[in-house]
Amino acid sequence: MREVKPQETTRAYAFDMWMKAPMPMVTFFKTLDVSRIVKVGRRKGLRFNMLMCWCIGRAASQVKEFFMLPVGDKLIEYDTIAVNTIVANNKGEVSSCDIPFTDDLTVFNADYLRLTRQIAETCENHDLIDSMVIGTSGLAQFDIDGAVGMYSGIFNNPFMIWGRYRKGWFRTALMVSFQFHHTQMDGAHAARFLDLLQKEINKL
């Protein structure tokens, strides 16, 4: 990770416009067809949440804006990305787990299982400060139509939320929300990411 001069990047205008905005976050909603994830997960014995996180990482790694993030009053460029998941820990609370993204699904799955198990037992967060982290929160036991994340003014990371998927006759649908900082990307970048996410799910 390294600080870059905003005026020397494609985010120069957005940096000037949105860094001091009282509410710089934008939220998109999209219904995804996750039939493929459900099918592959059952056949291979892989967790739905893990496969969602991997597909998110695959899609994000194809959009260059994901590798830059406003941090404080600076613009930081990263070489790697990670996907965060929320873990129910042994104290009955939740902890945060950053999983380094890799194109290798076998490696990502092994990291996911190892780190989430470790965090559930220790109740200590696992943070990767050298990667641009995409936050996620899967509320798989609840039926929700959408959620808008909180803007703390501290964390500007993109964030995805979803609830329980819904089975139909021909497909399994999942409503997701995607929140992003306008300095990091524009609506077109976010929409492209969501389209890429659907494509990655379809070819899983």
Coordinates of N, CA and C in Angstrom, one line a residue:
M1 N 0.8 -1.2 0.0 CA 0.0 0.0 0.0 C 0.9 1.2 0.0
R2 N 0.4 2.3 -0.6 CA 1.2 3.5 -0.7 C 0.2 4.7 -1.0
E3 N 0.6 5.9 -0.5 CA -0.2 7.1 -0.7 C 0.1 7.5 -2.1
V4 N -0.9 8.0 -2.8 CA -0.8 8.5 -4.2 C -1.4 9.9 -4.2
K5 N -0.9 10.7 -5.1 CA -1.5 12.1 -5.3 C -2.7 12.0 -6.1
P6 N -3.9 12.4 -5.5 CA -5.2 12.3 -6.2 C -5.2 12.9 -7.6
Q7 N -4.5 14.1 -7.7 CA -4.5 14.7 -9.0 C -3.8 14.0 -10.1
E8 N -3.0 13.0 -9.7 CA -2.3 12.2 -10.7 C -3.0 10.8 -11.0
T9 N -4.3 10.7 -10.5 CA -5.1 9.5 -10.7 C -6.3 9.9 -11.4
T10 N -7.1 8.8 -11.8 CA -8.4 9.0 -12.5 C -9.5 9.5 -11.5
R11 N -9.1 9.5 -10.2 CA -10.1 9.8 -9.2 C -9.9 11.3 -8.7
A12 N -9.2 12.1 -9.4 CA -8.9 13.5 -9.0 C -10.2 14.3 -8.8
Y13 N -11.1 14.3 -9.7 CA -12.3 15.1 -9.6 C -13.2 14.5 -8.5
A14 N -13.3 13.2 -8.4 CA -14.1 12.6 -7.3 C -13.5 13.0 -5.9
F15 N -12.2 13.0 -5.8 CA -11.5 13.3 -4.6 C -11.9 14.7 -4.1
D16 N -11.8 15.7 -5.1 CA -12.2 17.1 -4.8 C -13.6 17.2 -4.4
M17 N -14.5 16.5 -5.1 CA -15.9 16.6 -4.9 C -16.5 15.9 -3.6
W18 N -15.9 14.8 -3.3 CA -16.6 13.9 -2.3 C -15.9 13.7 -1.0
M19 N -14.6 14.0 -0.9 CA -13.8 13.7 0.3 C -14.4 14.5 1.5
K20 N -14.9 15.7 1.3 CA -15.4 16.4 2.5 C -16.9 16.4 2.5
A21 N -17.5 15.6 1.7 CA -19.0 15.5 1.8 C -19.5 14.9 3.1
P22 N -20.5 15.4 3.7 CA -21.0 14.8 5.0 C -21.5 13.4 4.8
M23 N -21.9 13.0 3.6 CA -22.4 11.6 3.4 C -21.9 11.2 2.0
P24 N -20.7 10.7 1.9 CA -20.1 10.4 0.6 C -20.4 9.0 0.1
M25 N -21.2 8.2 0.9 CA -21.4 6.8 0.5 C -22.7 6.7 -0.4
V26 N -22.6 5.8 -1.3 CA -23.7 5.5 -2.2 C -24.0 4.0 -2.1
T27 N -25.3 3.6 -2.1 CA -25.7 2.2 -2.0 C -26.5 1.8 -3.2
F28 N -26.1 0.7 -3.8 CA -26.9 0.0 -4.9 C -27.5 -1.2 -4.3
F29 N -28.7 -1.6 -4.9 CA -29.3 -2.9 -4.6 C -29.4 -3.7 -5.9
K30 N -29.2 -5.0 -5.8 CA -29.3 -5.9 -6.9 C -29.8 -7.2 -6.5
T31 N -30.6 -7.9 -7.3 CA -31.0 -9.2 -7.1 C -30.1 -10.1 -7.9
L32 N -29.4 -11.0 -7.3 CA -28.5 -11.9 -8.0 C -29.1 -13.3 -8.1
D33 N -28.8 -14.0 -9.2 CA -29.2 -15.4 -9.3 C -28.0 -16.2 -8.8
V34 N -28.2 -16.8 -7.6 CA -27.2 -17.6 -7.0 C -27.4 -19.1 -7.1
S35 N -28.2 -19.5 -8.1 CA -28.5 -20.9 -8.2 C -27.2 -21.7 -8.4
R36 N -26.2 -21.2 -9.1 CA -25.0 -21.9 -9.3 C -24.2 -22.1 -8.0
I37 N -24.2 -21.1 -7.1 CA -23.5 -21.2 -5.9 C -24.1 -22.3 -5.0
V38 N -25.4 -22.3 -5.0 CA -26.1 -23.3 -4.2 C -25.8 -24.7 -4.7
K39 N -25.8 -24.9 -6.0 CA -25.6 -26.2 -6.7 C -24.1 -26.7 -6.4
V40 N -23.2 -25.8 -6.7 CA -21.8 -26.2 -6.5 C -21.5 -26.4 -5.0
G41 N -22.0 -25.6 -4.1 CA -21.8 -25.8 -2.7 C -22.3 -27.1 -2.2
R42 N -23.4 -27.5 -2.6 CA -24.0 -28.8 -2.2 C -23.2 -30.0 -2.8
R43 N -22.8 -29.8 -4.0 CA -22.1 -30.9 -4.7 C -20.7 -31.1 -4.2
K44 N -20.0 -30.0 -3.9 CA -18.6 -30.0 -3.4 C -18.5 -29.9 -1.9
G45 N -19.6 -29.7 -1.2 CA -19.4 -29.5 0.3 C -18.8 -28.2 0.7
L46 N -19.0 -27.2 -0.1 CA -18.4 -25.9 0.2 C -19.5 -24.9 0.7
R47 N -19.1 -24.0 1.6 CA -20.0 -23.1 2.2 C -20.5 -22.0 1.3
F48 N -21.8 -21.7 1.4 CA -22.4 -20.7 0.5 C -21.6 -19.3 0.7
N49 N -21.4 -18.9 2.0 CA -20.8 -17.7 2.3 C -19.4 -17.6 1.8
M50 N -18.7 -18.7 1.8 CA -17.3 -18.7 1.3 C -17.3 -18.5 -0.2
L51 N -18.2 -19.2 -0.9 CA -18.3 -19.0 -2.3 C -18.7 -17.6 -2.8
M52 N -19.6 -17.0 -2.0 CA -20.0 -15.6 -2.3 C -18.8 -14.7 -2.1
C53 N -18.1 -14.9 -1.0 CA -16.9 -14.0 -0.8 C -15.8 -14.2 -1.9
W54 N -15.6 -15.4 -2.4 CA -14.7 -15.7 -3.4 C -15.1 -15.0 -4.7
C55 N -16.4 -15.1 -5.1 CA -16.9 -14.5 -6.3 C -16.8 -13.0 -6.2
I56 N -17.1 -12.4 -5.0 CA -16.9 -11.0 -4.8 C -15.5 -10.6 -5.1
G57 N -14.5 -11.3 -4.5 CA -13.1 -11.0 -4.8 C -12.7 -11.1 -6.2
R58 N -13.3 -12.1 -6.9 CA -13.0 -12.3 -8.3 C -13.5 -11.1 -9.1
A59 N -14.7 -10.7 -8.9 CA -15.3 -9.6 -9.6 C -14.5 -8.3 -9.3
A60 N -14.3 -8.0 -8.0 CA -13.6 -6.8 -7.6 C -12.2 -6.7 -8.2
S61 N -11.5 -7.8 -8.3 CA -10.1 -7.8 -8.8 C -10.1 -7.4 -10.3
Q62 N -11.2 -7.3 -10.9 CA -11.2 -6.9 -12.4 C -11.6 -5.5 -12.5
V63 N -11.8 -4.8 -11.4 CA -12.2 -3.3 -11.5 C -11.1 -2.6 -10.7
K64 N -10.3 -1.8 -11.5 CA -9.1 -1.2 -10.9 C -9.4 -0.2 -9.8
E65 N -10.6 0.4 -9.7 CA -11.0 1.3 -8.7 C -11.0 0.6 -7.3
F66 N -11.2 -0.7 -7.3 CA -11.1 -1.4 -6.0 C -9.8 -1.3 -5.3
F67 N -8.7 -1.0 -6.1 CA -7.4 -1.0 -5.5 C -7.0 0.3 -4.9
M68 N -7.9 1.3 -5.0 CA -7.6 2.6 -4.3 C -8.7 2.9 -3.3
L69 N -8.4 3.5 -2.2 CA -9.4 3.8 -1.2 C -9.0 5.1 -0.4
P70 N -10.0 6.0 -0.2 CA -9.7 7.2 0.7 C -9.5 6.7 2.1
V71 N -8.4 7.1 2.7 CA -8.1 6.7 4.1 C -7.8 8.0 4.8
G72 N -8.6 8.4 5.8 CA -8.4 9.7 6.4 C -8.5 10.8 5.3
D73 N -7.6 11.6 5.2 CA -7.6 12.6 4.1 C -6.7 12.3 2.9
K74 N -6.3 11.0 2.9 CA -5.3 10.6 1.8 C -6.0 9.6 0.9
L75 N -5.4 9.4 -0.3 CA -5.8 8.4 -1.2 C -4.7 7.3 -1.2
I76 N -5.1 6.1 -0.9 CA -4.1 5.0 -0.8 C -4.4 4.0 -1.9
E77 N -3.3 3.6 -2.5 CA -3.3 2.6 -3.5 C -2.8 1.3 -3.0
Y78 N -3.5 0.2 -3.3 CA -3.1 -1.2 -2.7 C -2.7 -2.1 -3.9
D79 N -1.9 -3.1 -3.5 CA -1.5 -4.1 -4.5 C -2.4 -5.3 -4.4
T80 N -3.1 -5.5 -3.3 CA -3.9 -6.7 -3.1 C -5.3 -6.3 -2.5
I81 N -6.2 -7.2 -2.6 CA -7.5 -7.0 -1.9 C -7.8 -8.2 -1.0
A82 N -8.7 -8.0 -0.1 CA -9.2 -9.0 0.8 C -10.7 -8.9 0.9
V83 N -11.3 -10.0 1.4 CA -12.8 -9.9 1.6 C -13.0 -10.2 3.1
N84 N -13.8 -9.4 3.7 CA -14.1 -9.5 5.1 C -15.4 -10.3 5.3
T85 N -15.4 -11.1 6.4 CA -16.7 -11.7 6.7 C -16.9 -11.6 8.3
I86 N -18.1 -11.6 8.7 CA -18.4 -11.5 10.1 C -18.6 -12.9 10.7
V87 N -17.9 -13.2 11.8 CA -17.9 -14.5 12.4 C -18.6 -14.5 13.7
A88 N -19.5 -15.5 13.9 CA -20.1 -15.7 15.3 C -19.1 -16.4 16.2
N89 N -18.7 -15.7 17.3 CA -17.6 -16.3 18.1 C -18.2 -17.0 19.3
N90 N -17.2 -17.6 20.1 CA -17.6 -18.5 21.2 C -18.3 -17.7 22.4
K91 N -18.2 -16.4 22.3 CA -18.8 -15.6 23.4 C -20.2 -15.2 23.1
G92 N -20.7 -15.7 21.9 CA -22.1 -15.3 21.5 C -22.1 -14.0 20.8
E93 N -21.0 -13.4 20.5 CA -20.9 -12.1 19.9 C -20.4 -12.3 18.5
V94 N -19.9 -11.2 17.8 CA -19.4 -11.4 16.5 C -18.0 -10.8 16.4
S95 N -17.2 -11.3 15.5 CA -15.8 -10.8 15.3 C -15.6 -10.7 13.8
S96 N -14.6 -9.9 13.5 CA -14.4 -9.5 12.1 C -13.2 -10.3 11.5
C97 N -13.3 -10.8 10.3 CA -12.2 -11.6 9.7 C -11.9 -11.2 8.3
D98 N -10.7 -10.7 8.0 CA -10.3 -10.4 6.7 C -9.6 -11.6 6.1
I99 N -10.0 -12.0 4.9 CA -9.5 -13.2 4.2 C -8.8 -12.7 2.9
P100 N -7.5 -13.0 2.8 CA -6.8 -12.5 1.6 C -7.4 -13.2 0.3
F101 N -7.6 -12.4 -0.7 CA -8.2 -12.9 -1.9 C -7.1 -13.6 -2.8
T102 N -7.4 -14.7 -3.3 CA -6.6 -15.4 -4.3 C -7.5 -16.0 -5.4
D103 N -7.1 -16.1 -6.6 CA -7.8 -16.7 -7.7 C -8.0 -18.2 -7.5
D104 N -7.2 -18.8 -6.6 CA -7.2 -20.2 -6.4 C -8.3 -20.5 -5.3
L105 N -9.4 -21.1 -5.8 CA -10.5 -21.3 -4.9 C -10.1 -22.3 -3.7
T106 N -9.3 -23.3 -4.0 CA -8.9 -24.2 -3.0 C -8.1 -23.5 -1.9
V107 N -7.2 -22.6 -2.3 CA -6.5 -21.9 -1.3 C -7.4 -20.9 -0.5
F108 N -8.2 -20.2 -1.2 CA -9.1 -19.3 -0.5 C -10.0 -20.0 0.5
N109 N -10.6 -21.2 0.1 CA -11.4 -21.9 1.0 C -10.6 -22.4 2.2
A110 N -9.4 -22.8 2.0 CA -8.6 -23.3 3.2 C -8.3 -22.1 4.1
D111 N -8.0 -20.9 3.6 CA -7.8 -19.7 4.4 C -9.1 -19.3 5.1
Y112 N -10.2 -19.4 4.4 CA -11.5 -19.1 5.0 C -11.8 -20.0 6.2
L113 N -11.7 -21.3 6.0 CA -12.0 -22.2 7.1 C -11.1 -22.0 8.3
R114 N -9.8 -21.9 8.0 CA -8.8 -21.8 9.0 C -9.0 -20.5 9.8
L115 N -9.1 -19.3 9.1 CA -9.2 -18.1 9.8 C -10.6 -17.9 10.6
T116 N -11.7 -18.3 10.0 CA -13.0 -18.2 10.7 C -13.0 -19.1 11.9
R117 N -12.4 -20.3 11.8 CA -12.4 -21.2 13.0 C -11.5 -20.6 14.1
Q118 N -10.4 -20.0 13.7 CA -9.5 -19.4 14.7 C -10.1 -18.2 15.4
I119 N -10.8 -17.4 14.6 CA -11.5 -16.2 15.2 C -12.7 -16.6 16.0
A120 N -13.4 -17.6 15.7 CA -14.5 -18.1 16.5 C -14.0 -18.5 17.8
E121 N -12.8 -19.1 17.9 CA -12.3 -19.7 19.1 C -11.6 -18.6 20.0
T122 N -10.9 -17.7 19.3 CA -10.1 -16.7 20.1 C -10.9 -15.4 20.4
C123 N -12.0 -15.2 19.6 CA -12.8 -14.0 19.7 C -12.0 -12.7 19.4
E124 N -11.0 -12.8 18.6 CA -10.1 -11.7 18.2 C -10.2 -11.4 16.7
N125 N -10.4 -10.2 16.4 CA -10.5 -9.8 14.9 C -9.2 -10.1 14.2
H126 N -9.4 -10.4 12.9 CA -8.2 -10.6 12.0 C -8.2 -9.6 10.9
D127 N -7.3 -8.6 11.1 CA -7.4 -7.4 10.2 C -6.1 -7.4 9.2
L128 N -6.3 -7.2 8.0 CA -5.3 -7.1 7.0 C -5.1 -5.6 6.6
I129 N -4.2 -4.9 7.2 CA -4.1 -3.5 7.0 C -3.4 -3.1 5.6
D130 N -2.8 -4.1 5.0 CA -2.0 -3.8 3.8 C -2.8 -4.2 2.6
S131 N -4.1 -4.6 2.7 CA -5.0 -4.9 1.6 C -6.2 -4.0 1.6
M132 N -6.8 -3.8 0.4 CA -8.0 -3.0 0.3 C -9.1 -4.1 0.6
V133 N -9.8 -3.9 1.7 CA -10.8 -4.9 2.2 C -12.2 -4.5 1.8
I134 N -12.9 -5.5 1.2 CA -14.3 -5.4 0.9 C -15.1 -6.0 2.1
G135 N -15.9 -5.3 2.8 CA -16.6 -5.8 3.9 C -17.9 -6.6 3.4
T136 N -18.2 -7.6 4.1 CA -19.5 -8.3 3.8 C -20.2 -8.7 5.2
S137 N -21.5 -8.8 5.1 CA -22.2 -9.3 6.2 C -23.4 -10.2 5.7
G138 N -23.3 -11.5 5.9 CA -24.3 -12.4 5.4 C -25.3 -12.8 6.5
L139 N -26.5 -12.3 6.5 CA -27.5 -12.6 7.5 C -28.4 -13.7 7.0
A140 N -27.8 -14.9 6.8 CA -28.4 -15.9 6.1 C -29.6 -16.5 6.8
Q141 N -29.8 -16.3 8.1 CA -31.0 -16.8 8.8 C -32.2 -15.9 8.7
F142 N -32.1 -14.7 8.0 CA -33.1 -13.8 8.0 C -33.6 -13.4 6.6
D143 N -34.9 -13.2 6.5 CA -35.4 -12.6 5.2 C -35.4 -11.1 5.3
I144 N -34.5 -10.5 4.5 CA -34.5 -9.1 4.4 C -34.5 -8.7 2.9
D145 N -35.1 -7.5 2.7 CA -35.1 -7.0 1.3 C -34.0 -6.0 1.0
G146 N -33.2 -5.7 1.9 CA -32.1 -4.8 1.7 C -31.6 -4.2 3.0
A147 N -30.4 -3.6 2.9 CA -29.9 -2.9 4.0 C -28.9 -1.8 3.6
V148 N -28.9 -0.7 4.3 CA -27.9 0.4 4.0 C -26.9 0.4 5.1
G149 N -25.6 0.3 4.8 CA -24.6 0.3 5.8 C -24.4 1.6 6.5
M150 N -23.9 1.6 7.7 CA -23.6 2.8 8.5 C -22.4 3.5 7.9
Y151 N -22.3 4.8 7.8 CA -21.1 5.5 7.5 C -20.5 6.1 8.8
S152 N -19.4 5.6 9.2 CA -18.8 6.0 10.5 C -17.9 7.2 10.4
G153 N -17.5 7.5 9.1 CA -16.5 8.5 9.0 C -15.1 8.1 9.2
I154 N -15.0 6.8 9.6 CA -13.6 6.2 9.9 C -13.3 5.2 8.8
F155 N -14.2 4.3 8.5 CA -14.0 3.3 7.5 C -14.7 3.6 6.2
N156 N -13.9 3.7 5.1 CA -14.5 4.1 3.8 C -14.6 2.9 2.9
N157 N -14.4 1.7 3.4 CA -14.3 0.5 2.6 C -15.7 0.2 2.0
P158 N -15.7 -0.4 0.8 CA -16.9 -0.9 0.2 C -17.5 -2.0 1.0
F159 N -18.8 -2.2 1.0 CA -19.4 -3.1 1.9 C -20.7 -3.7 1.3
M160 N -20.8 -5.1 1.4 CA -22.0 -5.8 0.9 C -22.7 -6.5 2.0
I161 N -24.1 -6.5 1.9 CA -24.9 -7.1 2.9 C -26.0 -8.0 2.1
W162 N -26.2 -9.1 2.7 CA -27.3 -9.9 2.1 C -28.0 -10.8 3.2
G163 N -29.2 -11.2 3.0 CA -29.9 -12.1 3.9 C -30.0 -13.5 3.4
R164 N -31.2 -14.1 3.6 CA -31.4 -15.5 3.2 C -31.8 -15.5 1.7
Y165 N -31.2 -16.4 1.0 CA -31.6 -16.5 -0.4 C -33.0 -17.2 -0.6
R166 N -33.6 -16.9 -1.7 CA -35.0 -17.3 -1.9 C -35.1 -18.2 -3.1
K167 N -35.7 -19.4 -2.9 CA -35.8 -20.4 -3.9 C -37.1 -20.2 -4.7
G168 N -36.9 -20.3 -6.0 CA -38.0 -20.3 -6.9 C -38.1 -21.5 -7.8
W169 N -39.0 -21.6 -8.8 CA -39.1 -22.8 -9.6 C -37.8 -23.0 -10.4
F170 N -37.3 -21.9 -11.0 CA -36.2 -22.0 -11.9 C -34.9 -21.4 -11.5
R171 N -34.9 -20.6 -10.4 CA -33.7 -20.0 -9.9 C -33.7 -19.7 -8.4
T172 N -32.6 -19.5 -7.8 CA -32.4 -19.1 -6.4 C -32.0 -17.7 -6.4
A173 N -32.7 -16.8 -5.8 CA -32.4 -15.3 -5.9 C -31.9 -14.8 -4.5
L174 N -31.0 -13.9 -4.6 CA -30.4 -13.2 -3.4 C -30.3 -11.7 -3.6
M175 N -31.0 -11.0 -2.8 CA -30.9 -9.5 -2.8 C -29.7 -9.1 -2.1
V176 N -28.9 -8.3 -2.7 CA -27.7 -7.7 -2.0 C -27.7 -6.2 -2.1
S177 N -27.0 -5.6 -1.1 CA -26.8 -4.2 -1.1 C -25.3 -4.0 -1.2
F178 N -24.9 -3.0 -2.0 CA -23.5 -2.7 -2.1 C -23.2 -1.2 -1.9
Q179 N -22.5 -0.9 -0.8 CA -22.2 0.5 -0.4 C -20.8 0.8 -0.8
F180 N -20.6 2.0 -1.3 CA -19.2 2.4 -1.7 C -19.0 3.9 -1.5
H181 N -17.8 4.3 -1.3 CA -17.4 5.7 -1.2 C -17.3 6.3 -2.6
H182 N -17.9 7.4 -2.8 CA -18.0 8.0 -4.1 C -16.6 8.5 -4.6
T183 N -15.7 8.7 -3.6 CA -14.3 9.0 -4.0 C -13.6 7.8 -4.6
Q184 N -13.9 6.6 -4.1 CA -13.3 5.4 -4.6 C -13.7 5.1 -6.0
M185 N -15.0 5.2 -6.3 CA -15.6 4.8 -7.6 C -16.9 5.5 -7.9
D186 N -17.2 5.5 -9.1 CA -18.5 6.1 -9.6 C -19.5 5.0 -9.7
G187 N -20.8 5.4 -10.0 CA -21.9 4.5 -10.1 C -21.6 3.5 -11.2
A188 N -21.0 3.9 -12.3 CA -20.7 3.0 -13.4 C -19.8 1.9 -13.0
H189 N -18.8 2.2 -12.2 CA -17.8 1.2 -11.7 C -18.5 0.2 -10.8
A190 N -19.4 0.7 -9.9 CA -20.1 -0.1 -9.0 C -21.1 -1.1 -9.8
A191 N -21.7 -0.5 -10.8 CA -22.7 -1.3 -11.6 C -21.9 -2.4 -12.4
R192 N -20.7 -2.0 -12.9 CA -19.9 -3.0 -13.6 C -19.5 -4.1 -12.7
F193 N -19.1 -3.8 -11.4 CA -18.7 -4.8 -10.5 C -19.8 -5.8 -10.2
L194 N -21.1 -5.2 -10.0 CA -22.2 -6.1 -9.7 C -22.5 -7.0 -10.9
D195 N -22.3 -6.5 -12.1 CA -22.5 -7.3 -13.3 C -21.4 -8.4 -13.4
L196 N -20.2 -8.1 -13.1 CA -19.1 -9.0 -13.1 C -19.3 -10.1 -12.0
L197 N -19.9 -9.7 -10.8 CA -20.2 -10.6 -9.8 C -21.2 -11.7 -10.3
Q198 N -22.2 -11.3 -11.0 CA -23.2 -12.2 -11.5 C -22.5 -13.2 -12.5
K199 N -21.6 -12.6 -13.3 CA -20.9 -13.5 -14.3 C -20.0 -14.5 -13.6
E200 N -19.3 -14.1 -12.5 CA -18.4 -15.0 -11.8 C -19.3 -16.1 -11.1
I201 N -20.4 -15.7 -10.6 CA -21.3 -16.7 -10.0 C -21.7 -17.7 -11.1
N202 N -22.1 -17.3 -12.2 CA -22.6 -18.1 -13.3 C -21.6 -19.1 -13.8
K203 N -20.3 -18.7 -13.8 CA -19.3 -19.6 -14.3 C -18.5 -20.4 -13.2
L204 N -19.0 -20.3 -12.0 CA -18.4 -21.0 -10.9 C -18.2 -22.5 -11.2

